[in-house]
Every structure is written in structure tokens, then in C-alpha cells.
PDB file of C-alpha atoms in Angstrom:
ATOM      1  CA  GLN A  12      56.755 106.766  49.544  1.00 68.00           C
ATOM      2  CA  ALA A  13      60.335 107.863  50.173  1.00 66.00           C
ATOM      3  CA  LEU A  14      61.191 107.474  46.502  1.00 74.00           C
ATOM      4  CA  LYS A  15      58.037 109.307  45.464  1.00 75.00           C
ATOM      5  CA  GLY A  16      58.965 112.306  47.584  1.00 84.00           C
ATOM      6  CA  ARG A  17      62.559 112.503  46.374  1.00 90.00           C
ATOM      7  CA  THR A  18      63.252 115.966  44.989  1.00 93.00           C
ATOM      8  CA  VAL A  19      65.505 116.997  42.136  1.00 95.00           C
ATOM      9  CA  ALA A  20      67.965 118.419  44.685  1.00 95.00           C
ATOM     10  CA  GLU A  21      68.038 115.172  46.679  1.00 94.00           C
ATOM     11  CA  TRP A  22      68.641 113.099  43.558  1.00 95.00           C
ATOM     12  CA  ALA A  23      71.328 115.533  42.422  1.00 96.00           C
ATOM     13  CA  ASP A  24      73.173 115.003  45.728  1.00 95.00           C
ATOM     14  CA  ALA A  25      73.082 111.213  45.279  1.00 94.00           C
ATOM     15  CA  TRP A  26      74.117 111.508  41.630  1.00 95.00           C
ATOM     16  CA  LEU A  27      77.118 113.695  42.465  1.00 94.00           C
ATOM     17  CA  VAL A  28      78.313 111.145  45.021  1.00 92.00           C
ATOM     18  CA  ASP A  29      78.295 108.528  42.252  1.00 89.00           C
ATOM     19  CA  LEU A  30      80.128 110.893  39.888  1.00 88.00           C
ATOM     20  CA  GLU A  31      82.868 111.493  42.451  1.00 85.00           C
ATOM     21  CA  ARG A  32      83.890 107.847  41.960  1.00 81.00           C
ATOM     22  CA  THR A  33      83.759 107.802  38.183  1.00 76.00           C
ATOM     23  CA  ALA A  34      83.923 111.238  36.564  1.00 78.00           C
ATOM     24  CA  ALA A  35      86.966 113.289  35.656  1.00 73.00           C
ATOM     25  CA  ALA A  36      87.638 116.290  37.888  1.00 74.00           C
ATOM     26  CA  GLY A  37      86.662 118.790  35.193  1.00 76.00           C
ATOM     27  CA  THR A  38      83.396 116.989  34.440  1.00 83.00           C
ATOM     28  CA  LEU A  39      82.471 116.827  38.123  1.00 86.00           C
ATOM     29  CA  ARG A  40      83.226 120.504  38.608  1.00 87.00           C
ATOM     30  CA  LYS A  41      81.085 121.461  35.602  1.00 89.00           C
ATOM     31  CA  ARG A  42      78.168 119.334  36.817  1.00 94.00           C
ATOM     32  CA  ARG A  43      78.299 120.917  40.288  1.00 93.00           C
ATOM     33  CA  SER A  44      78.414 124.416  38.815  1.00 92.00           C
ATOM     34  CA  ASP A  45      75.518 123.795  36.426  1.00 94.00           C
ATOM     35  CA  LEU A  46      73.368 122.369  39.193  1.00 96.00           C
ATOM     36  CA  ARG A  47      74.160 125.168  41.638  1.00 94.00           C
ATOM     37  CA  ARG A  48      73.684 128.049  39.200  1.00 93.00           C
ATOM     38  CA  HIS A  49      71.204 126.954  36.572  1.00 94.00           C
ATOM     39  CA  ILE A  50      69.168 123.930  37.674  1.00 95.00           C
ATOM     40  CA  LEU A  51      68.551 123.710  41.425  1.00 94.00           C
ATOM     41  CA  PRO A  52      67.449 127.356  41.882  1.00 92.00           C
ATOM     42  CA  TYR A  53      64.641 126.638  39.418  1.00 92.00           C
ATOM     43  CA  LEU A  54      63.795 122.982  40.029  1.00 94.00           C
ATOM     44  CA  GLY A  55      65.543 121.842  43.200  1.00 93.00           C
ATOM     45  CA  ASP A  56      62.376 121.562  45.314  1.00 93.00           C
ATOM     46  CA  VAL A  57      60.335 119.797  42.628  1.00 93.00           C
ATOM     47  CA  GLU A  58      59.669 116.082  43.072  1.00 93.00           C
ATOM     48  CA  LEU A  59      61.830 114.238  40.565  1.00 93.00           C
ATOM     49  CA  ALA A  60      59.007 111.931  39.470  1.00 91.00           C
ATOM     50  CA  ALA A  61      56.690 114.942  39.039  1.00 91.00           C
ATOM     51  CA  LEU A  62      58.859 116.602  36.387  1.00 93.00           C
ATOM     52  CA  THR A  63      57.075 117.034  33.083  1.00 92.00           C
ATOM     53  CA  SER A  64      58.042 118.158  29.611  1.00 91.00           C
ATOM     54  CA  ALA A  65      56.056 121.345  30.266  1.00 89.00           C
ATOM     55  CA  SER A  66      57.903 122.178  33.505  1.00 91.00           C
ATOM     56  CA  LEU A  67      61.271 121.563  31.874  1.00 93.00           C
ATOM     57  CA  SER A  68      60.270 123.721  28.898  1.00 90.00           C
ATOM     58  CA  ARG A  69      59.459 126.553  31.315  1.00 89.00           C
ATOM     59  CA  TRP A  70      62.871 126.059  32.972  1.00 92.00           C
ATOM     60  CA  TRP A  71      64.583 126.278  29.598  1.00 89.00           C
ATOM     61  CA  THR A  72      62.611 129.366  28.549  1.00 87.00           C
ATOM     62  CA  ASP A  73      63.315 131.147  31.853  1.00 88.00           C
ATOM     63  CA  LEU A  74      67.010 130.204  31.961  1.00 87.00           C
ATOM     64  CA  ASP A  75      68.851 133.519  31.768  1.00 85.00           C
ATOM     65  CA  ALA A  76      72.420 132.597  30.828  1.00 81.00           C
ATOM     66  CA  THR A  77      74.976 132.864  28.050  1.00 77.00           C
ATOM     67  CA  PRO A  78      74.739 130.388  25.149  1.00 75.00           C
ATOM     68  CA  GLY A  79      77.679 128.425  26.535  1.00 74.00           C
ATOM     69  CA  ALA A  80      76.149 128.221  30.014  1.00 83.00           C
ATOM     70  CA  ARG A  81      72.790 127.155  28.549  1.00 85.00           C
ATOM     71  CA  LYS A  82      74.549 124.419  26.587  1.00 83.00           C
ATOM     72  CA  ASN A  83      76.274 123.111  29.716  1.00 86.00           C
ATOM     73  CA  ALA A  84      73.083 123.299  31.798  1.00 91.00           C
ATOM     74  CA  TYR A  85      71.125 121.367  29.191  1.00 91.00           C
ATOM     75  CA  GLU A  86      73.785 118.649  29.003  1.00 89.00           C
ATOM     76  CA  THR A  87      73.887 118.360  32.808  1.00 94.00           C
ATOM     77  CA  MET A  88      70.101 118.171  33.057  1.00 95.00           C
ATOM     78  CA  ARG A  89      70.031 115.464  30.391  1.00 93.00           C
ATOM     79  CA  ALA A  90      72.731 113.452  32.199  1.00 93.00           C
ATOM     80  CA  LEU A  91      70.984 113.907  35.560  1.00 95.00           C
ATOM     81  CA  LEU A  92      67.665 112.602  34.259  1.00 95.00           C
ATOM     82  CA  ASN A  93      69.148 109.766  32.204  1.00 94.00           C
ATOM     83  CA  ALA A  94      70.995 108.574  35.322  1.00 94.00           C
ATOM     84  CA  ALA A  95      67.741 108.745  37.294  1.00 93.00           C
ATOM     85  CA  VAL A  96      65.938 106.614  34.707  1.00 93.00           C
ATOM     86  CA  ALA A  97      68.650 103.936  34.940  1.00 92.00           C
ATOM     87  CA  ASP A  98      68.743 103.938  38.765  1.00 91.00           C
ATOM     88  CA  ASP A  99      66.341 102.035  41.018  1.00 88.00           C
ATOM     89  CA  ARG A 100      66.653 104.737  43.686  1.00 91.00           C
ATOM     90  CA  THR A 101      64.183 106.868  41.722  1.00 91.00           C
ATOM     91  CA  LEU A 102      60.707 106.331  40.282  1.00 90.00           C
ATOM     92  CA  LEU A 103      61.524 108.021  36.991  1.00 90.00           C
ATOM     93  CA  ILE A 104      60.798 105.612  34.130  1.00 90.00           C
ATOM     94  CA  THR A 105      61.533 107.823  31.135  1.00 92.00           C
ATOM     95  CA  SER A 106      63.214 111.201  30.847  1.00 93.00           C
ATOM     96  CA  PRO A 107      60.717 114.067  30.455  1.00 93.00           C
ATOM     97  CA  LEU A 108      63.387 116.259  28.822  1.00 92.00           C
ATOM     98  CA  HIS A 109      61.842 116.881  25.401  1.00 86.00           C
ATOM     99  CA  ILE A 110      62.482 120.529  24.586  1.00 80.00           C
ATOM    100  CA  LYS A 111      62.046 121.325  20.913  1.00 75.00           C
ATOM    101  CA  GLY A 112      65.188 122.938  19.543  1.00 68.00           C
ATOM    102  CA  ALA A 113      67.122 122.755  22.826  1.00 67.00           C
ATOM    103  CA  ALA A 114      69.488 119.994  21.737  1.00 61.00           C
ATOM    104  CA  ARG A 115      70.242 121.942  18.559  1.00 62.00           C
ATOM    105  CA  GLU A 116      70.905 125.107  20.592  1.00 58.00           C
ATOM    106  CA  ALA A 117      73.148 123.093  22.909  1.00 56.00           C
ATOM    107  CA  ARG A 118      75.325 122.186  19.932  1.00 56.00           C
ATOM    108  CA  VAL A 119      75.804 125.781  18.763  1.00 49.00           C
ATOM    109  CA  ILE A 120      79.007 126.336  20.752  1.00 57.00           C
ATOM    110  CA  SER A 121      81.899 124.713  18.926  1.00 72.00           C
ATOM    111  CA  LYS A 122      85.591 124.494  19.641  1.00 78.00           C
ATOM    112  CA  PHE A 123      87.725 127.248  18.166  1.00 87.00           C
ATOM    113  CA  LEU A 124      90.289 125.858  15.728  1.00 92.00           C
ATOM    114  CA  TYR A 125      93.694 127.394  16.445  1.00 94.00           C
ATOM    115  CA  THR A 126      96.180 127.874  13.621  1.00 95.00           C
ATOM    116  CA  PRO A 127      99.711 126.425  13.930  1.00 95.00           C
ATOM    117  CA  ALA A 128     101.040 129.969  14.408  1.00 96.00           C
ATOM    118  CA  GLN A 129      98.558 130.601  17.226  1.00 96.00           C
ATOM    119  CA  VAL A 130      99.550 127.368  18.963  1.00 96.00           C
ATOM    120  CA  ALA A 131     103.201 128.422  18.809  1.00 97.00           C
ATOM    121  CA  ALA A 132     102.300 131.889  20.141  1.00 97.00           C
ATOM    122  CA  LEU A 133     100.297 130.346  23.001  1.00 96.00           C
ATOM    123  CA  ALA A 134     103.250 128.188  24.016  1.00 97.00           C
ATOM    124  CA  ASP A 135     105.610 131.166  23.902  1.00 97.00           C
ATOM    125  CA  GLU A 136     103.352 133.244  26.172  1.00 97.00           C
ATOM    126  CA  MET A 137     102.931 130.516  28.817  1.00 97.00           C
ATOM    127  CA  PRO A 138     105.213 130.377  31.880  1.00 96.00           C
ATOM    128  CA  ALA A 139     108.280 128.270  31.038  1.00 96.00           C
ATOM    129  CA  PRO A 140     107.225 125.149  33.033  1.00 96.00           C
ATOM    130  CA  TYR A 141     104.006 124.878  30.983  1.00 97.00           C
ATOM    131  CA  ARG A 142     105.110 125.723  27.442  1.00 97.00           C
ATOM    132  CA  THR A 143     105.634 122.040  26.690  1.00 98.00           C
ATOM    133  CA  LEU A 144     102.126 121.300  27.976  1.00 98.00           C
ATOM    134  CA  VAL A 145     100.679 123.391  25.134  1.00 98.00           C
ATOM    135  CA  VAL A 146     102.950 121.677  22.587  1.00 98.00           C
ATOM    136  CA  LEU A 147     102.065 118.224  23.933  1.00 98.00           C
ATOM    137  CA  LEU A 148      98.305 118.785  23.830  1.00 97.00           C
ATOM    138  CA  ALA A 149      98.426 120.293  20.353  1.00 97.00           C
ATOM    139  CA  ASP A 150     100.274 117.182  19.125  1.00 97.00           C
ATOM    140  CA  ALA A 151      99.019 114.230  21.177  1.00 97.00           C
ATOM    141  CA  GLY A 152      95.553 115.673  21.893  1.00 95.00           C
ATOM    142  CA  LEU A 153      95.411 114.464  25.490  1.00 96.00           C
ATOM    143  CA  ARG A 154      92.628 115.629  27.771  1.00 93.00           C
ATOM    144  CA  ILE A 155      94.032 118.213  30.169  1.00 94.00           C
ATOM    145  CA  ASN A 156      93.657 116.026  33.268  1.00 92.00           C
ATOM    146  CA  GLU A 157      95.309 113.111  31.466  1.00 95.00           C
ATOM    147  CA  ALA A 158      98.295 115.360  30.738  1.00 97.00           C
ATOM    148  CA  LEU A 159      98.457 116.651  34.320  1.00 96.00           C
ATOM    149  CA  ALA A 160      98.587 113.060  35.634  1.00 96.00           C
ATOM    150  CA  LEU A 161     101.691 112.206  33.541  1.00 97.00           C
ATOM    151  CA  THR A 162     105.016 111.359  35.166  1.00 97.00           C
ATOM    152  CA  ARG A 163     108.520 110.709  33.842  1.00 97.00           C
ATOM    153  CA  ALA A 164     107.561 107.036  33.595  1.00 97.00           C
ATOM    154  CA  SER A 165     104.826 108.016  31.116  1.00 97.00           C
ATOM    155  CA  ILE A 166     107.406 109.160  28.538  1.00 97.00           C
ATOM    156  CA  LEU A 167     108.713 106.293  26.423  1.00 97.00           C
ATOM    157  CA  ASP A 168     111.824 106.475  24.232  1.00 95.00           C
ATOM    158  CA  ARG A 169     111.323 104.094  21.334  1.00 94.00           C
ATOM    159  CA  GLU A 170     113.940 101.930  19.653  1.00 93.00           C
ATOM    160  CA  ASP A 171     113.480 103.865  16.417  1.00 93.00           C
ATOM    161  CA  GLY A 172     114.632 107.042  18.169  1.00 92.00           C
ATOM    162  CA  GLY A 173     111.141 108.474  18.496  1.00 95.00           C
ATOM    163  CA  MET A 174     109.108 109.170  21.610  1.00 97.00           C
ATOM    164  CA  SER A 175     105.650 108.146  22.788  1.00 97.00           C
ATOM    165  CA  VAL A 176     103.537 109.046  25.795  1.00 97.00           C
ATOM    166  CA  ARG A 177     101.694 106.359  27.744  1.00 97.00           C
ATOM    167  CA  VAL A 178      98.310 107.503  29.069  1.00 96.00           C
ATOM    168  CA  GLU A 179      97.086 105.381  31.955  1.00 95.00           C
ATOM    169  CA  ALA A 180      95.432 107.818  34.369  1.00 93.00           C
ATOM    170  CA  SER A 181      93.529 111.051  34.731  1.00 91.00           C
ATOM    171  CA  LEU A 182      93.309 113.421  37.681  1.00 88.00           C
ATOM    172  CA  HIS A 183      90.232 113.215  39.907  1.00 82.00           C
ATOM    173  CA  ARG A 184      89.187 115.461  42.761  1.00 74.00           C
ATOM    174  CA  VAL A 185      88.969 113.539  46.060  1.00 73.00           C
ATOM    175  CA  GLY A 186      87.748 115.932  48.709  1.00 69.00           C
ATOM    176  CA  ARG A 187      90.085 118.921  48.495  1.00 72.00           C
ATOM    177  CA  HIS A 188      92.895 116.925  46.896  1.00 81.00           C
ATOM    178  CA  LEU A 189      93.717 115.592  43.447  1.00 85.00           C
ATOM    179  CA  GLU A 190      94.576 111.968  42.823  1.00 86.00           C
ATOM    180  CA  ALA A 191      95.467 109.994  39.710  1.00 88.00           C
ATOM    181  CA  GLY A 192      92.602 107.672  38.838  1.00 85.00           C
ATOM    182  CA  PRO A 193      91.057 105.949  35.826  1.00 85.00           C
ATOM    183  CA  THR A 194      90.815 107.635  32.439  1.00 84.00           C
ATOM    184  CA  LYS A 195      87.465 108.976  31.249  1.00 76.00           C
ATOM    185  CA  THR A 196      86.767 105.761  29.312  1.00 76.00           C
ATOM    186  CA  ALA A 197      88.445 102.363  29.068  1.00 80.00           C
ATOM    187  CA  ALA A 198      89.634 103.427  25.609  1.00 82.00           C
ATOM    188  CA  GLY A 199      91.490 106.279  27.289  1.00 87.00           C
ATOM    189  CA  VAL A 200      94.346 103.963  28.242  1.00 93.00           C
ATOM    190  CA  ARG A 201      96.618 104.247  25.222  1.00 95.00           C
ATOM    191  CA  THR A 202     100.109 104.957  23.880  1.00 96.00           C
ATOM    192  CA  VAL A 203     100.415 108.012  21.645  1.00 97.00           C
ATOM    193  CA  ALA A 204     103.342 108.617  19.302  1.00 96.00           C
ATOM    194  CA  LEU A 205     104.750 112.146  19.301  1.00 97.00           C
ATOM    195  CA  MET A 206     106.125 114.171  16.426  1.00 96.00           C
ATOM    196  CA  ALA A 207     109.890 114.611  16.373  1.00 96.00           C
ATOM    197  CA  SER A 208     109.625 118.327  17.189  1.00 96.00           C
ATOM    198  CA  THR A 209     107.433 117.562  20.224  1.00 97.00           C
ATOM    199  CA  ALA A 210     109.923 114.931  21.386  1.00 97.00           C
ATOM    200  CA  THR A 211     112.733 117.492  21.236  1.00 97.00           C
ATOM    201  CA  THR A 212     110.671 119.975  23.250  1.00 97.00           C
ATOM    202  CA  MET A 213     109.791 117.262  25.776  1.00 98.00           C
ATOM    203  CA  ARG A 214     113.440 116.252  26.291  1.00 97.00           C
ATOM    204  CA  THR A 215     114.330 119.874  27.061  1.00 97.00           C
ATOM    205  CA  HIS A 216     111.388 120.087  29.464  1.00 97.00           C
ATOM    206  CA  LEU A 217     112.447 116.905  31.274  1.00 97.00           C
ATOM    207  CA  ARG A 218     115.939 118.296  31.682  1.00 96.00           C
ATOM    208  CA  ASP A 219     114.957 121.787  32.848  1.00 96.00           C
ATOM    209  CA  HIS A 220     111.636 121.481  34.680  1.00 95.00           C
ATOM    210  CA  VAL A 221     111.076 117.934  35.990  1.00 95.00           C
ATOM    211  CA  THR A 222     112.689 116.503  39.106  1.00 94.00           C
ATOM    212  CA  PRO A 223     114.524 113.130  38.927  1.00 94.00           C
ATOM    213  CA  GLY A 224     112.747 109.832  39.444  1.00 95.00           C
ATOM    214  CA  PRO A 225     110.167 107.886  37.430  1.00 96.00           C
ATOM    215  CA  GLN A 226     107.235 109.182  39.496  1.00 95.00           C
ATOM    216  CA  ALA A 227     108.149 112.857  39.119  1.00 96.00           C
ATOM    217  CA  ILE A 228     105.130 114.802  37.815  1.00 96.00           C
ATOM    218  CA  LEU A 229     105.705 116.305  34.366  1.00 97.00           C
ATOM    219  CA  PHE A 230     103.623 119.424  34.967  1.00 97.00           C
ATOM    220  CA  PRO A 231     103.342 119.975  38.735  1.00 95.00           C
ATOM    221  CA  ALA A 232     101.651 122.907  40.440  1.00 94.00           C
ATOM    222  CA  LEU A 233     103.502 126.216  40.284  1.00 87.00           C
ATOM    223  CA  ARG A 234     103.911 126.142  44.049  1.00 83.00           C
ATOM    224  CA  GLY A 235     104.876 122.809  45.575  1.00 74.00           C
ATOM    225  CA  SER A 236     105.450 119.456  43.965  1.00 74.00           C
ATOM    226  CA  GLY A 237     101.858 118.157  43.824  1.00 92.00           C
ATOM    227  CA  TYR A 238      99.478 117.877  40.909  1.00 94.00           C
ATOM    228  CA  ALA A 239      98.497 121.095  39.138  1.00 94.00           C
ATOM    229  CA  ARG A 240      94.811 122.031  39.004  1.00 90.00           C
ATOM    230  CA  ASP A 241      93.401 122.533  35.554  1.00 89.00           C
ATOM    231  CA  THR A 242      91.518 125.622  36.774  1.00 86.00           C
ATOM    232  CA  ALA A 243      94.759 127.338  37.786  1.00 90.00           C
ATOM    233  CA  LEU A 244      96.405 126.488  34.479  1.00 93.00           C
ATOM    234  CA  THR A 245      93.328 127.645  32.558  1.00 92.00           C
ATOM    235  CA  ARG A 246      93.860 131.113  34.005  1.00 92.00           C
ATOM    236  CA  LEU A 247      97.438 131.031  32.713  1.00 95.00           C
ATOM    237  CA  LEU A 248      96.265 129.858  29.294  1.00 95.00           C
ATOM    238  CA  THR A 249      93.623 132.596  29.129  1.00 93.00           C
ATOM    239  CA  ALA A 250      96.276 135.212  29.925  1.00 95.00           C
ATOM    240  CA  ALA A 251      98.628 133.719  27.319  1.00 96.00           C
ATOM    241  CA  GLN A 252      95.842 133.796  24.743  1.00 94.00           C
ATOM    242  CA  ALA A 253      95.240 137.481  25.418  1.00 94.00           C
ATOM    243  CA  ALA A 254      98.967 138.249  25.302  1.00 96.00           C
ATOM    244  CA  ALA A 255      99.212 136.437  21.958  1.00 95.00           C
ATOM    245  CA  GLY A 256      96.361 138.544  20.571  1.00 95.00           C
ATOM    246  CA  ILE A 257      94.133 135.538  19.882  1.00 93.00           C
ATOM    247  CA  GLU A 258      90.431 136.458  19.822  1.00 91.00           C
ATOM    248  CA  ILE A 259      87.814 133.728  20.114  1.00 87.00           C
ATOM    249  CA  PRO A 260      84.727 134.600  18.022  1.00 84.00           C
ATOM    250  CA  ASP A 261      81.197 134.357  19.397  1.00 74.00           C
ATOM    251  CA  GLY A 262      79.797 130.847  19.276  1.00 71.00           C
ATOM    252  CA  HIS A 263      83.208 129.244  19.835  1.00 79.00           C
ATOM    253  CA  SER A 264      85.236 128.269  22.870  1.00 79.00           C
ATOM    254  CA  GLY A 265      88.994 128.075  23.277  1.00 84.00           C
ATOM    255  CA  GLY A 266      91.044 126.602  26.100  1.00 87.00           C
ATOM    256  CA  TRP A 267      92.710 123.280  26.737  1.00 92.00           C
ATOM    257  CA  HIS A 268      90.055 121.201  25.000  1.00 89.00           C
ATOM    258  CA  ALA A 269      90.393 123.346  21.882  1.00 92.00           C
ATOM    259  CA  LEU A 270      94.011 122.127  21.676  1.00 95.00           C
ATOM    260  CA  ARG A 271      92.689 118.551  21.678  1.00 93.00           C
ATOM    261  CA  HIS A 272      90.282 119.603  18.919  1.00 92.00           C
ATOM    262  CA  TYR A 273      93.208 121.134  17.009  1.00 95.00           C
ATOM    263  CA  SER A 274      95.229 117.924  17.283  1.00 96.00           C
ATOM    264  CA  ALA A 275      92.381 115.660  16.189  1.00 94.00           C
ATOM    265  CA  THR A 276      91.458 117.941  13.284  1.00 93.00           C
ATOM    266  CA  ARG A 277      95.019 118.059  11.997  1.00 94.00           C
ATOM    267  CA  TYR A 278      95.349 114.288  12.359  1.00 94.00           C
ATOM    268  CA  GLY A 279      92.076 113.765  10.507  1.00 92.00           C
ATOM    269  CA  GLN A 280      93.127 116.164   7.753  1.00 92.00           C
ATOM    270  CA  SER A 281      96.305 114.153   7.283  1.00 92.00           C
ATOM    271  CA  GLY A 282      94.196 111.132   6.346  1.00 92.00           C
ATOM    272  CA  ALA A 283      93.642 109.272   9.639  1.00 92.00           C
ATOM    273  CA  THR A 284      90.784 106.772   9.617  1.00 92.00           C
ATOM    274  CA  THR A 285      87.970 106.821  12.163  1.00 91.00           C
ATOM    275  CA  ARG A 286      89.562 103.844  13.932  1.00 92.00           C
ATOM    276  CA  ALA A 287      92.943 105.591  14.059  1.00 93.00           C
ATOM    277  CA  LEU A 288      91.310 108.708  15.521  1.00 93.00           C
ATOM    278  CA  MET A 289      89.485 106.650  18.158  1.00 92.00           C
ATOM    279  CA  THR A 290      92.710 104.891  19.134  1.00 93.00           C
ATOM    280  CA  ARG A 291      94.840 108.035  19.348  1.00 93.00           C
ATOM    281  CA  TYR A 292      92.343 110.149  21.271  1.00 92.00           C
ATOM    282  CA  GLY A 293      90.813 107.521  23.523  1.00 91.00           C
ATOM    283  CA  TRP A 294      87.286 107.629  22.100  1.00 87.00           C
ATOM    284  CA  SER A 295      85.042 104.596  22.424  1.00 82.00           C
ATOM    285  CA  ASP A 296      82.286 106.112  20.246  1.00 79.00           C
ATOM    286  CA  PRO A 297      82.800 106.614  16.481  1.00 83.00           C
ATOM    287  CA  ASP A 298      80.490 109.640  16.657  1.00 77.00           C
ATOM    288  CA  MET A 299      83.072 111.459  18.763  1.00 76.00           C
ATOM    289  CA  ALA A 300      85.679 110.917  16.059  1.00 79.00           C
ATOM    290  CA  ALA A 301      83.215 112.104  13.433  1.00 77.00           C
TER     291      ALA A 301
END
């Protein structure tokens, strides 16, 4: 009877507790925001097991939000229900999320593809301690919270004179604090070779902006020596984008993940195989590389 009466809001609370242990900080923040703004006000009091395709279609039709917000809300709803189906704390057997055309609409927003000149302009407009962050992401294609978890020990000088970055952690929100934890997937643990120009930029950054010691954070918060929050740095990136005169067209999104998209696209254009893309960018699914 307790499981039968469990509402969408109650399941969402339990699901978020699970995500706090496994999800990246950015993913967790997006899930919380989607639930608070676009899902729970409509469906929070509904019994989870009583959800139907019809009730979810009404939610989707009534959802008054931008295309990007609708995309995120749909993805969060799908993840919420799929988790409920796989969990014995609910009575949901199959997901009732069958909205004709919704998955296609959710794929409309695509990452904006920066040009090399725009990447250089972005780096130039960033505050000095974070210019190398833009260069690093545009080359190595790290996820932003992987990059913010890097320390001096993560930078490897190779015998051939080149440089690589060792990715072993990602930032996670624990209460009001950030901690280095596991990468988004097991494939996320990897060593990524850097271009010679990126290595030169990184050596200058290490000299000018990073404190001594192997555990010194490469890109700490502007104030203090702790980890930087991706939200704070996103505001800086948005300002740098405006200062550089870069306009993102409708139906596209920019930001830190667009730099990862830029890196992977350039690497793919240079002839990288699907396996090479998966290895470099920490993808466990070939579809992500595709």
C-alpha cells in the first residue's frame, strides 16, 4: 500500500538522493531544476503508478517553456521514470512516457560549433586564470567538471617532449561543497594527449597561475583556493562570448560543452575512428561518438 501511494514528488526525492552518490554536479543540478520548474508543479501530487501516456501527453502539451528547457525536462522525466521501472521501491513496471514527436523535439537543440578563431577570441576575453581552461577544453575535450578537478599531478610530461593530461576524477556537489569523485562513466578515466600549442599554454599557466605542489588545483575558484564552480565560470564564459561578438543561433547552445563538441568534431574530421573518439572523450557508447 505504501508503494501504491508513492507520488511522483516522493519518488523524485528518493531518486535525487541516489543521484547525489553517482551523478556529476552539473547533471544533478539540471535534474533538480527540471523537477522543480517543469515537472513537479504539474505532476508532483500524482501517484507514480497511476501515470498514463495520456496524462504525460497533457503535461507535455501544457509545458510552457523554451525549446531548450522542454528538451531538458523531457530527458529528466524519461530518466526519472526509467529509474522507477528498474527500482523495487516503486510499482511502475513499464514507463508510460510515449509522447509522439517529443523525443524528436528533444533532439532539436544541438551544440553550436565554434570556429578556431572564435575559440581563440573566447580564450582572450576570459580572465587570465581561465584562458588556459578554454584552450584545454577545445583541445582535449574534457567535461567541465573533469577539468575543474585537475591538479598539477594530472599534467604529465612525456619522454617525447609532449604533454598529456590524466583524467581520474570529476567534481561532485556534496551538500554545499564540491569534492572530487568518480568520472561520469568508467570510460571517463583516461589519458589525453595535448597538442604542442596547448602544452605551451599549459606550461605558462602552471608557472603564472597555479600554486606549488602536486595537489594544487589547476583552475581554482577566483576567490580562495578551493574548487571552482562550473556555474560561476559559465557566467564568465557567457560574458567572454558576448565580448568576442559570438552569437549563438536559435536551436543551438554554446558554453563549456560546446567546446567539448568542438574538440570531438575536429578530431573526427582529422580521421579519428569511433574507437579513438570513445577513448579520447571517455564515451562508453558508440552512439555518443557518432
